[in-house]
């Protein structure tokens, strides 16, 4: 699933391509929006909110989309070939005279009044890359359930918005604590919030995400996606396991030597 930095980059591309010009094409390919037409309306801006995208247009309307696991927005020039996937996977087309934005495999696409945006994003915690960022409020929300495992608390967008599976695992490693450690037992939890902000800020303008300061492809991340491979810090094989409530489990990666605390489920 795209994380906050990826969504931020997508919003920037869409904003640069669409904002300030009227739409000459509007094609929303979901049943409930089959009759909606934004043609002739000017795009006012595209705003990221956590992992959500809000495309605001004239007339007080917002097109809300969410990428979930494999959705994407691609931007093309007038004569450029579309390469985002098969034609039947297209869910939205927004075009002005200079650019065409195509939304592929979008699991969430809805049109609402701009004044009603809180209905879809009002539940989110402070946005790590947003103007509403408030580290004290993020910390308060994280610690509201002190018994909750750290990895699960970080993924909950109601605590702080923008962290996905990659940053969850990498943050736990950088703090040297297990993803299964209760959030209330994390030493100096304010460091957790500061590290989260620092990592997303550092990567929001990068094409390739890096948390280690290494440029080699196989050394850009400390533990994420490295099960069974040596920890880059101590050499112990990195472990992986599912974490989360039944039906909502997400893969978690950690070093059992570098990270103190409960070591997750016993390998089968």
CSV table of C-alpha atoms in Angstrom, one decimal:
chain,number,residue,atom,x,y,z
A,1,UNK,CA,0.0,0.0,0.0
A,2,UNK,CA,1.4,3.4,-0.9
A,3,UNK,CA,2.6,5.4,2.1
A,4,UNK,CA,2.3,9.0,3.0
A,5,UNK,CA,5.4,10.1,1.0
A,6,UNK,CA,4.1,8.3,-2.1
A,7,UNK,CA,0.7,9.9,-1.8
A,8,UNK,CA,2.3,13.3,-1.3
A,9,UNK,CA,4.3,12.9,-4.5
A,10,UNK,CA,1.2,11.8,-6.4
A,11,UNK,CA,-0.7,14.9,-5.2
A,12,UNK,CA,2.1,17.1,-6.3
A,13,UNK,CA,2.1,15.6,-9.8
A,14,UNK,CA,-1.7,15.9,-10.1
A,15,UNK,CA,-1.6,19.5,-8.8
A,16,UNK,CA,1.1,20.6,-11.2
A,17,UNK,CA,-0.7,19.0,-14.1
A,18,UNK,CA,-4.3,20.0,-13.4
A,19,UNK,CA,-4.6,23.0,-11.1
A,20,UNK,CA,-5.5,26.4,-12.5
A,21,UNK,CA,-7.0,25.1,-15.8
A,22,UNK,CA,-10.5,24.0,-16.8
A,23,UNK,CA,-11.2,20.4,-17.5
A,24,UNK,CA,-11.9,19.5,-21.1
A,25,UNK,CA,-12.6,15.9,-20.2
A,26,UNK,CA,-14.1,14.2,-17.2
A,27,UNK,CA,-14.8,10.5,-17.2
A,28,UNK,CA,-15.5,8.8,-13.8
A,29,UNK,CA,-16.0,5.1,-14.4
A,30,UNK,CA,-17.7,3.9,-11.3
A,31,UNK,CA,-21.5,3.2,-11.3
A,32,UNK,CA,-22.5,5.8,-8.7
A,33,UNK,CA,-20.6,8.5,-10.7
A,34,UNK,CA,-21.7,7.5,-14.1
A,35,UNK,CA,-23.7,10.7,-14.7
A,36,UNK,CA,-21.2,13.1,-13.0
A,37,UNK,CA,-19.5,15.5,-15.3
A,38,UNK,CA,-16.8,18.0,-14.2
A,39,UNK,CA,-16.1,19.2,-17.7
A,40,UNK,CA,-15.6,23.0,-17.9
A,41,UNK,CA,-14.8,23.3,-14.2
A,42,UNK,CA,-11.4,24.6,-13.1
A,43,UNK,CA,-9.3,22.4,-10.8
A,44,UNK,CA,-8.5,24.5,-7.8
A,45,UNK,CA,-5.9,22.1,-6.3
A,46,UNK,CA,-5.0,18.6,-5.3
A,47,UNK,CA,-4.4,18.0,-1.6
A,48,UNK,CA,-3.0,14.9,0.1
A,49,UNK,CA,-4.4,14.0,3.5
A,50,UNK,CA,-2.6,11.0,5.0
A,51,UNK,CA,-3.1,8.3,2.3
A,52,UNK,CA,-6.1,10.1,0.8
A,53,UNK,CA,-6.2,12.4,-2.3
A,54,UNK,CA,-8.6,15.4,-2.5
A,55,UNK,CA,-9.0,17.0,-5.9
A,56,UNK,CA,-10.9,20.2,-5.4
A,57,UNK,CA,-12.8,21.7,-8.4
A,58,UNK,CA,-14.9,24.8,-9.0
A,59,UNK,CA,-18.4,24.8,-7.6
A,60,UNK,CA,-17.4,23.5,-4.2
A,61,UNK,CA,-16.8,19.9,-5.2
A,62,UNK,CA,-14.1,17.4,-4.3
A,63,UNK,CA,-13.1,14.2,-6.0
A,64,UNK,CA,-11.9,11.9,-3.2
A,65,UNK,CA,-9.7,8.9,-4.1
A,66,UNK,CA,-7.6,6.4,-2.2
A,67,UNK,CA,-5.0,4.2,-3.7
A,68,UNK,CA,-5.2,1.3,-1.2
A,69,UNK,CA,-2.9,-1.6,-2.3
A,70,UNK,CA,-2.4,-1.1,-6.0
A,71,UNK,CA,-4.3,2.0,-7.2
A,72,UNK,CA,-2.4,4.7,-9.0
A,73,UNK,CA,-2.8,8.1,-10.7
A,74,UNK,CA,-0.7,8.6,-13.8
A,75,UNK,CA,-0.2,11.9,-15.7
A,76,UNK,CA,0.3,12.0,-19.5
A,77,UNK,CA,1.0,14.6,-22.2
A,78,UNK,CA,-1.4,15.1,-25.1
A,79,UNK,CA,0.3,12.6,-27.4
A,80,UNK,CA,1.8,10.3,-24.8
A,81,UNK,CA,0.8,6.6,-24.7
A,82,UNK,CA,-1.0,5.6,-21.5
A,83,UNK,CA,1.0,2.9,-19.7
A,84,UNK,CA,-0.7,2.5,-16.3
A,85,UNK,CA,-2.5,-0.8,-17.0
A,86,UNK,CA,-5.2,-2.3,-19.1
A,87,UNK,CA,-8.0,-0.1,-20.3
A,88,UNK,CA,-10.6,-1.9,-18.2
A,89,UNK,CA,-8.7,-0.9,-15.1
A,90,UNK,CA,-9.2,2.8,-15.6
A,91,UNK,CA,-11.6,4.3,-13.0
A,92,UNK,CA,-11.1,8.1,-13.7
A,93,UNK,CA,-9.9,10.4,-16.4
A,94,UNK,CA,-9.4,14.1,-15.8
A,95,UNK,CA,-7.9,16.2,-18.6
A,96,UNK,CA,-7.1,19.8,-19.5
A,97,UNK,CA,-5.5,21.1,-22.7
A,98,UNK,CA,-2.0,20.2,-21.5
A,99,UNK,CA,-2.3,17.1,-19.4
A,100,UNK,CA,-4.4,14.0,-18.8
A,101,UNK,CA,-4.6,12.4,-15.4
A,102,UNK,CA,-5.7,8.7,-15.4
A,103,UNK,CA,-6.6,6.8,-12.3
A,104,UNK,CA,-6.1,3.1,-12.4
A,105,UNK,CA,-7.5,0.4,-10.1
A,106,UNK,CA,-8.8,3.1,-7.7
A,107,UNK,CA,-10.8,1.2,-5.0
A,108,UNK,CA,-12.2,4.5,-3.6
A,109,UNK,CA,-13.6,7.2,-5.8
A,110,UNK,CA,-16.3,9.5,-4.7
A,111,UNK,CA,-17.6,13.0,-5.4
A,112,UNK,CA,-18.6,15.1,-2.5
A,113,UNK,CA,-19.0,18.7,-1.4
A,114,UNK,CA,-15.7,20.3,-0.4
A,115,UNK,CA,-17.3,21.4,2.8
A,116,UNK,CA,-18.0,17.7,3.6
A,117,UNK,CA,-14.4,16.5,3.3
A,118,UNK,CA,-14.3,15.8,7.0
A,119,UNK,CA,-16.8,13.0,6.3
A,120,UNK,CA,-14.0,11.0,4.6
A,121,UNK,CA,-10.8,12.3,6.3
A,122,UNK,CA,-12.0,13.8,9.6
A,123,UNK,CA,-11.1,10.7,11.5
A,124,UNK,CA,-7.4,10.9,10.6
A,125,UNK,CA,-4.8,11.9,13.1
A,126,UNK,CA,-2.2,14.6,12.4
A,127,UNK,CA,-0.7,14.3,9.0
A,128,UNK,CA,3.0,13.8,9.0
A,129,UNK,CA,3.4,15.7,5.8
A,130,UNK,CA,0.5,18.1,6.2
A,131,UNK,CA,0.0,21.6,7.5
A,132,UNK,CA,-2.0,20.2,10.4
A,133,UNK,CA,1.0,18.3,11.8
A,134,UNK,CA,0.9,18.3,15.6
A,135,UNK,CA,3.5,16.0,17.3
A,136,UNK,CA,1.9,16.5,20.8
A,137,UNK,CA,-1.5,15.4,19.5
A,138,UNK,CA,0.0,12.5,17.6
A,139,UNK,CA,1.8,11.3,20.7
A,140,UNK,CA,-1.4,11.7,22.8
A,141,UNK,CA,-3.3,9.5,20.4
A,142,UNK,CA,-0.6,6.9,20.2
A,143,UNK,CA,-0.5,6.6,24.0
A,144,UNK,CA,-4.3,6.5,24.5
A,145,UNK,CA,-4.2,2.7,24.3
A,146,UNK,CA,-0.9,1.9,26.1
A,147,UNK,CA,-1.3,-1.9,25.8
A,148,UNK,CA,-1.6,-1.9,22.0
A,149,UNK,CA,1.4,-3.3,20.1
A,150,UNK,CA,3.6,-0.6,18.7
A,151,UNK,CA,3.3,-1.9,15.1
A,152,UNK,CA,-0.5,-1.8,15.2
A,153,UNK,CA,-0.6,1.6,16.8
A,154,UNK,CA,1.7,3.1,14.1
A,155,UNK,CA,-0.5,1.7,11.2
A,156,UNK,CA,-3.7,3.1,12.7
A,157,UNK,CA,-4.3,6.3,10.7
A,158,UNK,CA,-6.4,7.7,13.5
A,159,UNK,CA,-3.2,8.2,15.5
A,160,UNK,CA,-1.0,9.8,12.9
A,161,UNK,CA,-1.6,9.8,9.2
A,162,UNK,CA,0.9,8.6,6.6
A,163,UNK,CA,2.7,5.6,8.0
A,164,UNK,CA,2.4,2.3,6.1
A,165,UNK,CA,4.0,-1.1,6.4
A,166,UNK,CA,7.5,0.0,5.3
A,167,UNK,CA,7.8,2.9,7.8
A,168,UNK,CA,6.2,0.8,10.6
A,169,UNK,CA,9.0,-1.8,10.4
A,170,UNK,CA,11.8,0.7,9.8
A,171,UNK,CA,10.7,3.0,12.7
A,172,UNK,CA,10.6,0.1,15.1
A,173,UNK,CA,14.1,-0.9,14.0
A,174,UNK,CA,15.5,2.6,14.4
A,175,UNK,CA,14.1,2.8,17.9
A,176,UNK,CA,15.5,-0.7,18.7
A,177,UNK,CA,12.2,-2.0,20.0
A,178,UNK,CA,10.0,-4.9,18.8
A,179,UNK,CA,6.9,-4.1,16.8
A,180,UNK,CA,5.0,-6.2,19.4
A,181,UNK,CA,6.2,-4.1,22.4
A,182,UNK,CA,3.2,-2.3,24.0
A,183,UNK,CA,3.2,1.3,22.9
A,184,UNK,CA,3.1,2.4,26.6
A,185,UNK,CA,6.4,0.6,27.2
A,186,UNK,CA,8.3,2.4,24.4
A,187,UNK,CA,11.2,4.4,26.0
A,188,UNK,CA,11.0,8.1,25.2
A,189,UNK,CA,8.0,7.7,22.8
A,190,UNK,CA,8.4,11.3,21.7
A,191,UNK,CA,11.4,10.1,19.7
A,192,UNK,CA,9.1,7.8,17.8
A,193,UNK,CA,7.0,10.7,16.6
A,194,UNK,CA,10.1,12.8,15.7
A,195,UNK,CA,11.7,9.9,13.8
A,196,UNK,CA,8.5,9.3,11.8
A,197,UNK,CA,8.3,13.0,10.8
A,198,UNK,CA,12.0,13.0,9.8
A,199,UNK,CA,11.8,9.8,7.7
A,200,UNK,CA,8.8,10.9,5.7
A,201,UNK,CA,10.2,14.4,5.2
A,202,UNK,CA,13.5,13.0,4.0
A,203,UNK,CA,11.7,10.8,1.4
A,204,UNK,CA,8.9,12.9,0.1
A,205,UNK,CA,11.0,14.2,-2.8
A,206,UNK,CA,12.9,11.0,-3.5
A,207,UNK,CA,12.0,8.6,-6.3
A,208,UNK,CA,13.4,5.7,-4.2
A,209,UNK,CA,12.7,5.4,-0.5
A,210,UNK,CA,15.8,5.2,1.7
A,211,UNK,CA,16.0,4.8,5.5
A,212,UNK,CA,19.7,3.7,5.9
A,213,UNK,CA,21.5,6.5,4.0
A,214,UNK,CA,22.9,3.7,1.7
A,215,UNK,CA,22.5,4.0,-2.1
A,216,UNK,CA,22.8,0.3,-3.0
A,217,UNK,CA,19.5,-1.2,-3.9
A,218,UNK,CA,19.8,-4.1,-1.4
A,219,UNK,CA,20.8,-1.8,1.5
A,220,UNK,CA,18.3,1.1,1.3
A,221,UNK,CA,16.0,-0.3,4.0
A,222,UNK,CA,17.1,-1.8,7.4
A,223,UNK,CA,14.6,-4.7,7.7
A,224,UNK,CA,11.6,-4.2,5.5
A,225,UNK,CA,11.5,-6.9,2.8
A,226,UNK,CA,14.6,-8.7,4.1
A,227,UNK,CA,13.3,-11.9,5.8
A,228,UNK,CA,16.0,-14.4,6.4
A,229,UNK,CA,18.7,-12.0,5.2
A,230,UNK,CA,21.4,-10.6,7.6
A,231,UNK,CA,20.5,-7.6,9.7
A,232,UNK,CA,22.5,-4.7,8.3
A,233,UNK,CA,23.6,-3.7,11.8
A,234,UNK,CA,24.4,-7.0,13.5
A,235,UNK,CA,24.1,-9.8,11.0
A,236,UNK,CA,21.3,-11.7,12.7
A,237,UNK,CA,18.7,-13.1,10.2
A,238,UNK,CA,15.8,-10.7,9.9
A,239,UNK,CA,12.4,-12.2,10.8
A,240,UNK,CA,9.0,-11.6,9.3
A,241,UNK,CA,5.5,-12.4,10.6
A,242,UNK,CA,1.9,-11.2,10.2
A,243,UNK,CA,0.7,-8.7,12.7
A,244,UNK,CA,-2.7,-7.3,13.4
A,245,UNK,CA,-6.3,-8.4,13.9
A,246,UNK,CA,-7.7,-11.4,12.0
A,247,UNK,CA,-8.4,-10.4,8.4
A,248,UNK,CA,-6.3,-7.2,8.7
A,249,UNK,CA,-2.9,-8.7,9.2
A,250,UNK,CA,0.1,-7.0,7.7
A,251,UNK,CA,3.6,-8.3,7.2
A,252,UNK,CA,6.1,-7.1,9.8
A,253,UNK,CA,9.9,-7.3,9.6
A,254,UNK,CA,12.3,-7.0,12.5
A,255,UNK,CA,15.7,-8.0,13.9
A,256,UNK,CA,15.3,-10.2,17.0
A,257,UNK,CA,18.8,-9.2,18.2
A,258,UNK,CA,18.7,-5.4,17.7
A,259,UNK,CA,15.1,-4.9,18.8
A,260,UNK,CA,14.1,-5.5,22.4
A,261,UNK,CA,10.7,-6.8,23.5
A,262,UNK,CA,8.3,-9.5,22.5
A,263,UNK,CA,9.5,-11.3,19.5
A,264,UNK,CA,6.1,-12.0,17.8
A,265,UNK,CA,4.6,-15.4,16.9
A,266,UNK,CA,6.8,-18.4,17.1
A,267,UNK,CA,7.9,-19.5,13.6
A,268,UNK,CA,6.1,-22.7,12.4
